[in-house]
Short mmCIF file of C-alpha atoms and ligand atoms in Angstrom, two decimals:
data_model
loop_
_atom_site.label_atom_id
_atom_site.label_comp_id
_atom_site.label_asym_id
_atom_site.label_seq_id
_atom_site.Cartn_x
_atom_site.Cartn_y
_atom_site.Cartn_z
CA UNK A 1 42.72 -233.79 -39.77
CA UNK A 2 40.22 -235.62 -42.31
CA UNK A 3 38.32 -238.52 -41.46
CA UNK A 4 39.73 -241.42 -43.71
CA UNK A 5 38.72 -244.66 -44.42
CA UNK A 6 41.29 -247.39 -42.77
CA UNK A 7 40.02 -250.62 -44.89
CA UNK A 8 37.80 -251.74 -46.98
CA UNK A 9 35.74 -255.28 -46.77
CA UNK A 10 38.08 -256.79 -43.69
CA UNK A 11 35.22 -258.64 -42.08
CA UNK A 12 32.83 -258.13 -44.73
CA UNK A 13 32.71 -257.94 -48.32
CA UNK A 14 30.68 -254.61 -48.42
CA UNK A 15 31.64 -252.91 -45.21
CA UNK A 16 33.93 -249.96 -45.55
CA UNK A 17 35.79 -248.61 -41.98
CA UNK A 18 36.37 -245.47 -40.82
CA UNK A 19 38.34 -243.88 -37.67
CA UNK A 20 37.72 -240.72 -35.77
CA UNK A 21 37.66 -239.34 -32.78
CA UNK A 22 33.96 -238.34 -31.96
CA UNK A 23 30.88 -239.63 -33.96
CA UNK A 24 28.28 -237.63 -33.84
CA UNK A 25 24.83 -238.87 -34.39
CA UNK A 26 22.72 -235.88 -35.52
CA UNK A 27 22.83 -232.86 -37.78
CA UNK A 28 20.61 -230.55 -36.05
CA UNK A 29 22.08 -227.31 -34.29
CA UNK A 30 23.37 -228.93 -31.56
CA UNK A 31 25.27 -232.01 -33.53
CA UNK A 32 26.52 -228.68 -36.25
CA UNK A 33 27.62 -226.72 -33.68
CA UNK A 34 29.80 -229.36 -31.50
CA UNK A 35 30.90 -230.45 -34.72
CA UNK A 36 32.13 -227.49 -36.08
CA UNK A 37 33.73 -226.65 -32.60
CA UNK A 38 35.73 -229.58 -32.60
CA UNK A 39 37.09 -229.38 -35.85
CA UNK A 40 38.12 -225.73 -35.18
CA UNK A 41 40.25 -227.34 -32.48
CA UNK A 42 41.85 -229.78 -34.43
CA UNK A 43 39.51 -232.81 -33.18
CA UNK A 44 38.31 -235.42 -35.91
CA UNK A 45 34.65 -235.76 -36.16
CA UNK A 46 32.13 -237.41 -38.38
CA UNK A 47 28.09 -236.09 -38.77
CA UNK A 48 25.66 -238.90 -39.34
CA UNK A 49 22.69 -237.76 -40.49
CA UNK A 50 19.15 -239.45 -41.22
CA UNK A 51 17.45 -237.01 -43.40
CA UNK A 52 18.60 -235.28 -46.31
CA UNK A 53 19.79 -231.46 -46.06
CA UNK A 54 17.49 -230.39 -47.63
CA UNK A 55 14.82 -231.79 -45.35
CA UNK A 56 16.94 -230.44 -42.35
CA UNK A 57 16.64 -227.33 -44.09
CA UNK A 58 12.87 -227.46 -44.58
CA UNK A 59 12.37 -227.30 -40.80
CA UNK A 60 10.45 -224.59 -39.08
CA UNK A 61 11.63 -224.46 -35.51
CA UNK A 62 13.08 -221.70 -33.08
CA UNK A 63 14.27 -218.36 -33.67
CA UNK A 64 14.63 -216.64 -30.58
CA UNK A 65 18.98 -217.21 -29.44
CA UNK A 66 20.32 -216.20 -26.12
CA UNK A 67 23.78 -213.91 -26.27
CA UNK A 68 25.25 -217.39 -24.97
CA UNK A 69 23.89 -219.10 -28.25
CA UNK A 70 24.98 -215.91 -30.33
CA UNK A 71 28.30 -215.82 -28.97
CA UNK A 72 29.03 -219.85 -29.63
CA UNK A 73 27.89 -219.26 -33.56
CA UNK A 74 30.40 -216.53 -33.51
CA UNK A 75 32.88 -218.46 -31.91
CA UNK A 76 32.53 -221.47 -34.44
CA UNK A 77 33.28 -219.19 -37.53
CA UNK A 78 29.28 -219.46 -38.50
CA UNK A 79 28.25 -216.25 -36.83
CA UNK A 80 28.82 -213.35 -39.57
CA UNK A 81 25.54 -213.52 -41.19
CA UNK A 82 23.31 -213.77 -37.91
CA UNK A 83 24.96 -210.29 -36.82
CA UNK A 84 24.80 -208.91 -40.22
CA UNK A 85 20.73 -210.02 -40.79
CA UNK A 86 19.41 -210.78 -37.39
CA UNK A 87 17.34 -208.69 -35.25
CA UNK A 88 18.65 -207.72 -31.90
CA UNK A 89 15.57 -207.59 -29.39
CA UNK A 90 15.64 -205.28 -25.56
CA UNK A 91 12.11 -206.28 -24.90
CA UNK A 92 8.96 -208.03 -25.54
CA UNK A 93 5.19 -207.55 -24.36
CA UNK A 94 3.00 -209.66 -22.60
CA UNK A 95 -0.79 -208.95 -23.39
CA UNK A 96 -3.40 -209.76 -21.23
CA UNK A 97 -6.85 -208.38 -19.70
CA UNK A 98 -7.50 -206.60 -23.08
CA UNK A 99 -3.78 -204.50 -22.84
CA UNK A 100 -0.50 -205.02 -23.11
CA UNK A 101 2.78 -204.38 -20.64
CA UNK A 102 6.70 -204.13 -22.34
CA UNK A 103 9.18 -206.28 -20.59
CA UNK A 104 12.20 -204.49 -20.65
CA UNK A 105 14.69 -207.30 -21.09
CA UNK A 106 17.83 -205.21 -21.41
CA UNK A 107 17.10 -202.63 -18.71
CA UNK A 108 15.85 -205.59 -15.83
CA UNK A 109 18.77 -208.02 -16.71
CA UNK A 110 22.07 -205.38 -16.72
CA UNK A 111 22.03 -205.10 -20.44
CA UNK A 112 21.46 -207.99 -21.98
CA UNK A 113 19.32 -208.72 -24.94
CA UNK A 114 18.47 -211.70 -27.28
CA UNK A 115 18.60 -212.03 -30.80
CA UNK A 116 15.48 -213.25 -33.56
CA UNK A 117 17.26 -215.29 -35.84
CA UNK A 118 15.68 -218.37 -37.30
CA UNK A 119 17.06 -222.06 -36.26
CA UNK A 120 17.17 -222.62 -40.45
CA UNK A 121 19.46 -219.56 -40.80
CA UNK A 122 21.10 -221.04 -37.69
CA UNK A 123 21.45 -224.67 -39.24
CA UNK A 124 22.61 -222.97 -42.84
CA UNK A 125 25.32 -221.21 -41.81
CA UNK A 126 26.66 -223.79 -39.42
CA UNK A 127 26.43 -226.74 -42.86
CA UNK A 128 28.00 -223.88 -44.92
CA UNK A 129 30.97 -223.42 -42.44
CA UNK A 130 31.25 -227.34 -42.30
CA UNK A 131 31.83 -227.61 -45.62
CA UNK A 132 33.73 -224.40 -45.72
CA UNK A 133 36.52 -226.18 -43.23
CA UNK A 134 35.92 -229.85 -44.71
CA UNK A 135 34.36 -231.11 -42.15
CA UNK A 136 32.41 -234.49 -43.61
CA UNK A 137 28.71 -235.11 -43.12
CA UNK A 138 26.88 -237.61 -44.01
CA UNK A 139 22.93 -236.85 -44.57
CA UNK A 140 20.67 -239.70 -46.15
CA UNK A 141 22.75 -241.94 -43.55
CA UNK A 142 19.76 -244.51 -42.55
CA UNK A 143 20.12 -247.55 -39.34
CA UNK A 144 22.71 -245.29 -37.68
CA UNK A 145 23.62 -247.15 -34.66
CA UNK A 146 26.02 -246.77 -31.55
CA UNK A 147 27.57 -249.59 -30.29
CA UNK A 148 30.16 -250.74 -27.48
CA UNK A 149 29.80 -247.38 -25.42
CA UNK A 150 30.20 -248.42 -22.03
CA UNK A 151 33.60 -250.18 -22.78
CA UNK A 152 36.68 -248.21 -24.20
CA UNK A 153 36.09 -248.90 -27.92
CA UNK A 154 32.85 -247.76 -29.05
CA UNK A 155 31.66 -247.71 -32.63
CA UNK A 156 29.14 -246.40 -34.92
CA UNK A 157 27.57 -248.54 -37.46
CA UNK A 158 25.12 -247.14 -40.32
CA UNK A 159 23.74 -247.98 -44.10
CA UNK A 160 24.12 -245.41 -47.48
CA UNK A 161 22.92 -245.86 -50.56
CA UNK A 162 23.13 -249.79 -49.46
CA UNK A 163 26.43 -250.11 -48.54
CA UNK A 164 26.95 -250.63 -44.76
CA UNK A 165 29.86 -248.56 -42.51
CA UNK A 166 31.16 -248.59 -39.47
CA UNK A 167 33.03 -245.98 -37.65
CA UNK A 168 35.41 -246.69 -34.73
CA UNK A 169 35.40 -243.48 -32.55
CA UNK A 170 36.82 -242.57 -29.02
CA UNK A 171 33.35 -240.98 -28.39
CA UNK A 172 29.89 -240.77 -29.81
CA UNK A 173 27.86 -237.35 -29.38
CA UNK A 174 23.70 -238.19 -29.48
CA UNK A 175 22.70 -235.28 -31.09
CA UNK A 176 19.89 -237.02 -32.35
CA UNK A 177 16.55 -234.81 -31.34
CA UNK A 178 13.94 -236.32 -29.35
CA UNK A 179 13.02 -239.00 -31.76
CA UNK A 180 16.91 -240.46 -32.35
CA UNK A 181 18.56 -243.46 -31.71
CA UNK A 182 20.69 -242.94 -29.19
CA UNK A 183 18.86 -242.16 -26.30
CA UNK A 184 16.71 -245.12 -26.71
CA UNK A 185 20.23 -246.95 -27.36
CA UNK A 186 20.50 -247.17 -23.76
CA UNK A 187 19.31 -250.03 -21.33
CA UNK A 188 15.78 -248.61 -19.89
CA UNK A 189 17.52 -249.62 -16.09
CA UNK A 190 20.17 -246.80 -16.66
CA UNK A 191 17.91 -244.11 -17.78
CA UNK A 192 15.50 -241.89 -15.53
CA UNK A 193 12.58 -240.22 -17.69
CA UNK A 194 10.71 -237.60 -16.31
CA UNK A 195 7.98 -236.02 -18.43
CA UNK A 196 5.26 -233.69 -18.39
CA UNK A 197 2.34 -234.02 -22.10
CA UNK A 198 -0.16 -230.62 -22.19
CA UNK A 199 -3.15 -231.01 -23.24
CA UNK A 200 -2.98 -228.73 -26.37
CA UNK A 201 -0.81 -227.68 -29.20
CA UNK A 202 0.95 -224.58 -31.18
CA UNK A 203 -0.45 -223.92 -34.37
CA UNK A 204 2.10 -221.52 -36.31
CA UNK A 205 2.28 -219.93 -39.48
CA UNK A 206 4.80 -218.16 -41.39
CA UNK A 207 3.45 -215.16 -43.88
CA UNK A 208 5.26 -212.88 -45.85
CA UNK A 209 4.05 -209.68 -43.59
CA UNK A 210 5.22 -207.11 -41.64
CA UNK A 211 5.43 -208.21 -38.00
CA UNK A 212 2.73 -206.76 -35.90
CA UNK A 213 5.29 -204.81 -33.46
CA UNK A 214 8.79 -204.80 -33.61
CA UNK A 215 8.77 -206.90 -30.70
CA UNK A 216 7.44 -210.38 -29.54
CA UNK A 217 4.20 -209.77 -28.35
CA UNK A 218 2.84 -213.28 -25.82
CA UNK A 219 -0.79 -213.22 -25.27
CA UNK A 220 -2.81 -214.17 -22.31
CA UNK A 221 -6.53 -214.74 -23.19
CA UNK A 222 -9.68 -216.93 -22.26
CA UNK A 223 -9.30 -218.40 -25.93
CA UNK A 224 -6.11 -219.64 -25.52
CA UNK A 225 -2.40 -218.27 -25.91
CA UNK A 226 -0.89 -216.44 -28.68
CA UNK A 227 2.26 -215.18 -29.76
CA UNK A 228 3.35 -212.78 -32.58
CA UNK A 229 6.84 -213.20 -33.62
CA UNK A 230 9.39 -212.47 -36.33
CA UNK A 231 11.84 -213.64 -38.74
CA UNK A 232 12.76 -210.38 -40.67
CA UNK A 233 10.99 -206.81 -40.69
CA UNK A 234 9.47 -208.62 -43.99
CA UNK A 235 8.39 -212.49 -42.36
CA UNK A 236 6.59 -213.05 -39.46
CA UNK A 237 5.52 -216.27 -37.29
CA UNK A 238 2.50 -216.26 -35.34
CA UNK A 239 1.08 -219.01 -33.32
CA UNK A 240 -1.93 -219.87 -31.63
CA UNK A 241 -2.31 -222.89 -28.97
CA UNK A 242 -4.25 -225.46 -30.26
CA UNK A 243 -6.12 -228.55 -29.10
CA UNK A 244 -4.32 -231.76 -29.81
CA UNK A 245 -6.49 -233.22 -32.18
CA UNK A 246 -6.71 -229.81 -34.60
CA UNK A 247 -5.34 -230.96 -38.24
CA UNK A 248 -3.23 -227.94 -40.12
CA UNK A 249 -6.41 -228.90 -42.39
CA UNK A 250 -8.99 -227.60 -40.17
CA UNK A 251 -7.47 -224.30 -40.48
CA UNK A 252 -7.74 -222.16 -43.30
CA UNK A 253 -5.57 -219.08 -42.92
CA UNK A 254 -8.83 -216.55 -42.78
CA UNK A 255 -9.50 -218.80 -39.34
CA UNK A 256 -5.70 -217.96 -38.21
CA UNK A 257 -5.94 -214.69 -38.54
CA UNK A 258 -9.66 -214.34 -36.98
CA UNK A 259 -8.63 -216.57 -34.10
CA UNK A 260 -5.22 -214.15 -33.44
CA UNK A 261 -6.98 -210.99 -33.73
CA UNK A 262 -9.20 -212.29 -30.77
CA UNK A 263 -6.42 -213.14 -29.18
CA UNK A 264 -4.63 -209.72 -29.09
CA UNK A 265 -5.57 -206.75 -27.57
CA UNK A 266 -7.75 -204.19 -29.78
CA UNK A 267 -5.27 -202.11 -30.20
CA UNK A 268 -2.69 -204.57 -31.95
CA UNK A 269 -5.28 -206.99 -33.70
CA UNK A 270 -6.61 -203.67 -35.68
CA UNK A 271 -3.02 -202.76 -37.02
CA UNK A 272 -2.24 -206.59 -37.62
CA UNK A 273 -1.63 -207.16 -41.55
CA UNK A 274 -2.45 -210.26 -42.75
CA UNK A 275 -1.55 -212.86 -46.05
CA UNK A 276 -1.41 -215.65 -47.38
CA UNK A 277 0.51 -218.49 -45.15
CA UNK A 278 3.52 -220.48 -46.95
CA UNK A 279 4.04 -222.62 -44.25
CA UNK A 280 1.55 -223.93 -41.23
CA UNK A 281 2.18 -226.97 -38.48
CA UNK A 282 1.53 -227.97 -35.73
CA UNK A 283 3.71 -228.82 -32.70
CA UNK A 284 2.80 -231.13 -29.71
CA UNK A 285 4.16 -229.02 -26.27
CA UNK A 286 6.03 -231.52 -24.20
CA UNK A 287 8.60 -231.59 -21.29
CA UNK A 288 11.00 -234.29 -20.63
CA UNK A 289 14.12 -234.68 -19.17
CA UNK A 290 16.32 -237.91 -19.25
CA UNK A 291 19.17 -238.11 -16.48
CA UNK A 292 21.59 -238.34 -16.91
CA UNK A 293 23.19 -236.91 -20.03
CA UNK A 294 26.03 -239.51 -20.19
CA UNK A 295 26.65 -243.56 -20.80
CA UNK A 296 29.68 -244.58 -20.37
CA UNK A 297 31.36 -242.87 -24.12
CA UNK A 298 28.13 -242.14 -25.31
CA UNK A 299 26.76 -238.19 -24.70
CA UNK A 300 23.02 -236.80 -24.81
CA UNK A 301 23.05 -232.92 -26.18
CA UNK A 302 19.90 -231.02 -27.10
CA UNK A 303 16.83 -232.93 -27.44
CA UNK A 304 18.06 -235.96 -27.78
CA UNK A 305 18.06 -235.37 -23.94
CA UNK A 306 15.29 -232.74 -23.04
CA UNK A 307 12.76 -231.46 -24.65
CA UNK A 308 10.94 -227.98 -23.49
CA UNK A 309 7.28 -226.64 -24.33
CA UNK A 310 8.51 -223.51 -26.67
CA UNK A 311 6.98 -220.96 -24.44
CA UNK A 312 10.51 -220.01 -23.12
CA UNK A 313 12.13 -220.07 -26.29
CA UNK A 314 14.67 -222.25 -24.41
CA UNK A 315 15.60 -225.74 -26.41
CA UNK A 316 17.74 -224.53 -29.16
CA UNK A 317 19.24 -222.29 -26.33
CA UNK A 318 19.46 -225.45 -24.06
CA UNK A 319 21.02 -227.27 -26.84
CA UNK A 320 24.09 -224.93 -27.03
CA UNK A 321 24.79 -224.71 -23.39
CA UNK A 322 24.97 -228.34 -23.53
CA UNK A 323 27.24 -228.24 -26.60
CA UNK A 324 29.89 -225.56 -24.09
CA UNK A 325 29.81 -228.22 -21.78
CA UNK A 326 30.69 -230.90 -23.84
CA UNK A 327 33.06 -229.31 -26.10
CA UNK A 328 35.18 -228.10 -23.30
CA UNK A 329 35.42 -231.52 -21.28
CA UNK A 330 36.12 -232.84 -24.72
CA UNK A 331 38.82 -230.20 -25.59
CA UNK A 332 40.53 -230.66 -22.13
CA UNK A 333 40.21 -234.08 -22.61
CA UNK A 334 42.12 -234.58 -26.09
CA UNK A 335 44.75 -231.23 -25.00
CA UNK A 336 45.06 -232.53 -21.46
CA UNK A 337 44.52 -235.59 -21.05
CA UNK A 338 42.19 -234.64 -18.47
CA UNK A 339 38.88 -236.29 -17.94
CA UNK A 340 37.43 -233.99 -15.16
CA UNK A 341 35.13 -231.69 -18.04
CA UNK A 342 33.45 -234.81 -19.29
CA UNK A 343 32.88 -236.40 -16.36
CA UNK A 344 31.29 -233.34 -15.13
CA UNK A 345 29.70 -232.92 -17.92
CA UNK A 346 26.25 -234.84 -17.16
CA UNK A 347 25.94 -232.59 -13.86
CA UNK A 348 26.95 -229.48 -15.31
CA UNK A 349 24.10 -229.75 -18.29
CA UNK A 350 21.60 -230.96 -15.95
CA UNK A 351 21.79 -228.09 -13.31
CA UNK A 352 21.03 -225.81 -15.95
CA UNK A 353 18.16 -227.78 -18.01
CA UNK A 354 15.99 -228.18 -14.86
CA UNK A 355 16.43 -224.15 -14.36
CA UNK A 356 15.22 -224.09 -18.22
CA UNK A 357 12.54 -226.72 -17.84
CA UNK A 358 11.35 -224.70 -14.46
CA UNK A 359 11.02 -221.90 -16.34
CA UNK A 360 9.18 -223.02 -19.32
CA UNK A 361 6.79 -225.24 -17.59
CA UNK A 362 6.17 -221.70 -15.39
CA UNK A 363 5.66 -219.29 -18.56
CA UNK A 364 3.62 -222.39 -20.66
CA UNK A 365 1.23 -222.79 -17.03
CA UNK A 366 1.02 -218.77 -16.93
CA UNK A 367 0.27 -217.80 -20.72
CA UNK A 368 -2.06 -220.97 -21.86
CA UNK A 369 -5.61 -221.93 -21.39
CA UNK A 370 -5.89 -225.50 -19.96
CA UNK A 371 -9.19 -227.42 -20.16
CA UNK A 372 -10.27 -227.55 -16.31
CA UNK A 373 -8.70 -224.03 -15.30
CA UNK A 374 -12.57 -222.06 -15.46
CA UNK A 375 -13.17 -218.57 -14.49
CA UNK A 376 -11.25 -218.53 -11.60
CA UNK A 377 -8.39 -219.95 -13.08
CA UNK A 378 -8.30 -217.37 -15.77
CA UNK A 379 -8.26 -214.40 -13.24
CA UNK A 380 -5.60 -215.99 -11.11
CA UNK A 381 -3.10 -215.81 -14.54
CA UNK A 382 -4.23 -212.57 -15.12
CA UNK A 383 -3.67 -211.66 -11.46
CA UNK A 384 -0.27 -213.19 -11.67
CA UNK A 385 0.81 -211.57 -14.88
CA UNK A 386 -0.32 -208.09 -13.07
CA UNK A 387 1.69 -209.39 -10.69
CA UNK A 388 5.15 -209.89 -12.80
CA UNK A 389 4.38 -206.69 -14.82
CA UNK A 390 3.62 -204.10 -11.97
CA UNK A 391 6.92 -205.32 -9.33
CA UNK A 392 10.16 -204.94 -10.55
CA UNK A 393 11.53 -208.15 -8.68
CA UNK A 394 9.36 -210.39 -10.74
CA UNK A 395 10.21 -208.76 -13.78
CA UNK A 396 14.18 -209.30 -13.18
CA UNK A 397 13.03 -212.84 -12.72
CA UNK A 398 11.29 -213.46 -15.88
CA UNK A 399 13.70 -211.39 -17.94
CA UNK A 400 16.87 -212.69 -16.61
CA UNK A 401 15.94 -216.39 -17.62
CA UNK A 402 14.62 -215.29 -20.80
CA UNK A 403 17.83 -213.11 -21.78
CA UNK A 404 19.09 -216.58 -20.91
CA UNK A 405 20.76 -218.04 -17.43
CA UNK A 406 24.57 -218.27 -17.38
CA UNK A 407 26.70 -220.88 -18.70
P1 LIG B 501 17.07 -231.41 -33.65
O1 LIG B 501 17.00 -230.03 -34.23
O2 LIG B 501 15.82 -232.18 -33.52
O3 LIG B 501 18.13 -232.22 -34.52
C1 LIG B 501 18.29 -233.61 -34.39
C2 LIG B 501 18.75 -234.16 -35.73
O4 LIG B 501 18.98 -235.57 -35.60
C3 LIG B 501 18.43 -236.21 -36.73
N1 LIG B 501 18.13 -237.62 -36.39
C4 LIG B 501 18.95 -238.64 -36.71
N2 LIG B 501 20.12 -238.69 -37.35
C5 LIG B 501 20.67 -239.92 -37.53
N3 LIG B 501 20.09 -241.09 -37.10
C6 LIG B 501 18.93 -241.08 -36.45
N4 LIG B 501 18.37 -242.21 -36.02
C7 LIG B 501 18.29 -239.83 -36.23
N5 LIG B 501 17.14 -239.45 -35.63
C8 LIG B 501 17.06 -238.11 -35.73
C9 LIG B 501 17.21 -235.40 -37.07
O5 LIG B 501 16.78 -235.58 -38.42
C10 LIG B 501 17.72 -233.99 -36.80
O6 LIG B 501 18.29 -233.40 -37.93
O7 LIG B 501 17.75 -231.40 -32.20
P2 LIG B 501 18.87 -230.43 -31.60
O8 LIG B 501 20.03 -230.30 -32.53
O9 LIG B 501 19.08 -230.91 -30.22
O10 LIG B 501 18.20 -228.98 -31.55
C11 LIG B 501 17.11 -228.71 -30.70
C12 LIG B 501 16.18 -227.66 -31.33
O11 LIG B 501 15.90 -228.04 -32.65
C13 LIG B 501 14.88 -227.49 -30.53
O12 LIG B 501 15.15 -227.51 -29.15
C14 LIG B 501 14.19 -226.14 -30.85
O13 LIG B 501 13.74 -226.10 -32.17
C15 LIG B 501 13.02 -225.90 -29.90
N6 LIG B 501 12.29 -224.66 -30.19
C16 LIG B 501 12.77 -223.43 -29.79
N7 LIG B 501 13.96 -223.34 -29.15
C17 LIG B 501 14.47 -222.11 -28.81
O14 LIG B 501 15.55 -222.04 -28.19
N8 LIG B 501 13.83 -220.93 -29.11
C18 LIG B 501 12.64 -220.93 -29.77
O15 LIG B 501 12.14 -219.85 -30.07
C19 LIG B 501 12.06 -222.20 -30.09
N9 LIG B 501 10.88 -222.26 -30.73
C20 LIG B 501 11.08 -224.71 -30.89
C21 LIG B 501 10.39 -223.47 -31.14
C22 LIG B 501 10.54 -225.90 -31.32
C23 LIG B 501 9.34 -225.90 -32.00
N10 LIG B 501 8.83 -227.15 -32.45
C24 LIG B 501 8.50 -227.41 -33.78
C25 LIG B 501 8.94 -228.29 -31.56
C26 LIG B 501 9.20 -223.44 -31.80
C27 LIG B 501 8.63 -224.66 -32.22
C28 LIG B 501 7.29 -224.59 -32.89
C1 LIG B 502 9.57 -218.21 -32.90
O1 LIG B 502 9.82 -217.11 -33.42
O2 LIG B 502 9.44 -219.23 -33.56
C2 LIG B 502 9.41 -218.29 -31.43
C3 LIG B 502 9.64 -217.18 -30.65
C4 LIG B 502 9.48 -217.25 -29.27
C5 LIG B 502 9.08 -218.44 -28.69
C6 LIG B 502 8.85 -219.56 -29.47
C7 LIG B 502 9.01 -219.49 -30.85
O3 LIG B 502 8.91 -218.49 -27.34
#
């Protein structure tokens, strides 16, 4: 079933209509992924998105996916490449105290590992599929705004290339990242915030180099917090944390890669190879949750509801367990006629955010330096991270939610 366009100019001149059955606001992973869902089960949907694709594209963002994530890109038809090019991963380090401890991921959580794919390889195969099966997107779409969701005929009104549209919809998805519209679309009196700024940033930097080790490597250290991932056995991203106020400006890449070899243990920062940088920014670390996750016909997915400091490697990952919940309510809904999945839906999402946003919050307060934590502060992470690396129990912890808590 295509979208189509039911009239042209009926109330006014330059309006043209259109009918589906979800609108969703937001081409990010979470907006491609329910989208591409639905159409794979026969349910109309439309994509309205702000920026251009290419801009989408541009984006630097996650690239650590739990098996759940993995196993939803296969299931949408937009998961060949990611198993054919992506790097399956059974561990990662955490450094510390001048050494460095593996995490054994697949041996502490009965076999389960996680995958280092990048969100943009994520986000290009899901717009290839889309247009693959048809679905329509619109990118460049600017004043995209939901209306009417808390009665039974909501709609979805937006501008292109100066021509205004509106979209009549059983349901609109806000896909929208943390910055959208439709979150702040609803009254402030039906909308609980709860948020958590820290005082620093993540500077990160993408180089065409050899990753240090074949594995994520997170670093402890009185400087600050590092981490040394991967894109390909070819590209690697490394951050450091930041203070707010650092410019990408202030930091020339010979200052990267001095500030990360202090960072690391000896042994790594000797056999680190370095570059030049082709991309550097840096990201404000924030955690927020907004409850709940549904208005009346309007849903939250993904940021657009929660946001998570990236220490966890959780928000994409939170932003397709979000997606299962709301594709199957929707699903039962249209085979059904059942409204129990969405109505749960809200409830469902939440339980497992606030498990995510524990965790992060736990592995951001554990790994960073904050501005008032002194000397003793300092040895009671390290004493905690000897701690998690030396007992077996609190290794299961911290790999089974970083493998990725169930659906
Ligand atoms: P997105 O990706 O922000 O997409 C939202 C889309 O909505 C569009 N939009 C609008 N469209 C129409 N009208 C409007 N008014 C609109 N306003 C906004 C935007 O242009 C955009 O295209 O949200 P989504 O889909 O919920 O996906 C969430 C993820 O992008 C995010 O959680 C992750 O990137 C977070 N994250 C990580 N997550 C992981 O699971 N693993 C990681 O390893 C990981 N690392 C990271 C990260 C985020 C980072 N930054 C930059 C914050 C590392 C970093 C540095
Ligand atoms: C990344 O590769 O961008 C990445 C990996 C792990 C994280 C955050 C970001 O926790």
């Amino acid at each position: 079933m295509r979208p189509h366009v039911v009239g042209q100019g009926t109330h006014r001149e330059d309006t043209v209509f259109m009918r589906t059955q979800v609108a969703i606001i937001g081409a990010g992973p979470a907006g491609l992924l329910l989208g591409q869902l639905l159409t794979n089960a026969g349910i109309d949907n439309v994509v309205l998105e702000l920026r251009s694709a290419d801009y989408v594209l541009s984006r630097v963002r996650a690239g650590v996916l739990e098996e759940g994530m993995a196993g939803m890109l296969d299931e949408a038809g937009a998961g060949r490449r990611m198993r054919a090019e992506g790097l399956p991963h059974d561990g990662f380090d955490l450094a510390f105290d001048g050494g460095h401890h593996r995490i054994d991921l697949h041996g502490l959580s009965g076999g389960k590992r996680v995958m280092v794919y990048g969100q943009t390889e994520v986000t290009h195969d899901l717009m290839e599929k889309r247009r693959d099966t048809g679905g329509l997107s619109v990118y460049e779409a600017v004043n995209v705004q939901p209306h009417d969701f808390d009665g039974p005929n909501p709609y979805v009104t937006y501008d292109k290339h100066g021509t205004s549209h509106r979209i009549d919809c059983d349901f609109v998805a806000g896909c929208d990242g943390f910055h959208g519209v439709s979150r702040r679309s609803v009254p402030d009196s039906a909308i609980t915030a709860y948020e958590r700024v820290y005082p620093f940033g993540w500077l990160g930097i993408l180089a065409e180099i050899p990753p240090v080790s074949h594995e994520l490597i997170y670093a402890n250290h009185p400087r600050g917090f590092a981490l040394c991932s991967m894109r390909s056995m070819t590209r690697s991203r490394y951050y450091v944390q930041c203070p707010l106020d650092d410019r990408v400006e202030d930091w020339s890449d010979d200052r990267f890669w001095d500030e990360i070899r202090r960072r690391l243990p000896a042994d790594v920062a000797e056999r680190m190879v370095t570059g030049p940088s082709f991309e550097k920014s840096i990201a404000p670390l924030r955690s927020f949750v907004a409850e709940p996750m549904r208005f009346g016909r309007l849903f939250l997915a993904g940021d657009a509801a929660h946001i998570v400091p990236p220490t966890g490697a959780k928000g994409l990952n939170l932003a397709a367990s979000d997606v299962r919940y709301l594709f199957d309510g929707l699903r039962e809904y249209y085979a059904d006629g059942s409204s129990a999945g969405i109505d749960d839906y809200s409830r469902r999402a939440l339980a497992r955010v606030w498990k995510a946003e524990r965790f992060s919050w736990w592995m951001t307060n554990t790994l960073h330096r904050f501005p008032d934590q002194g000397a003793f502060g300092q040895k009671i992470q390290e004493a905690e991270l000897n701690y998690l690396v030396s007992s077996r129990a609190a290794s299961t912890s911290l790999a089974e939610n970083y493998v990725g808590l169930p659906y």
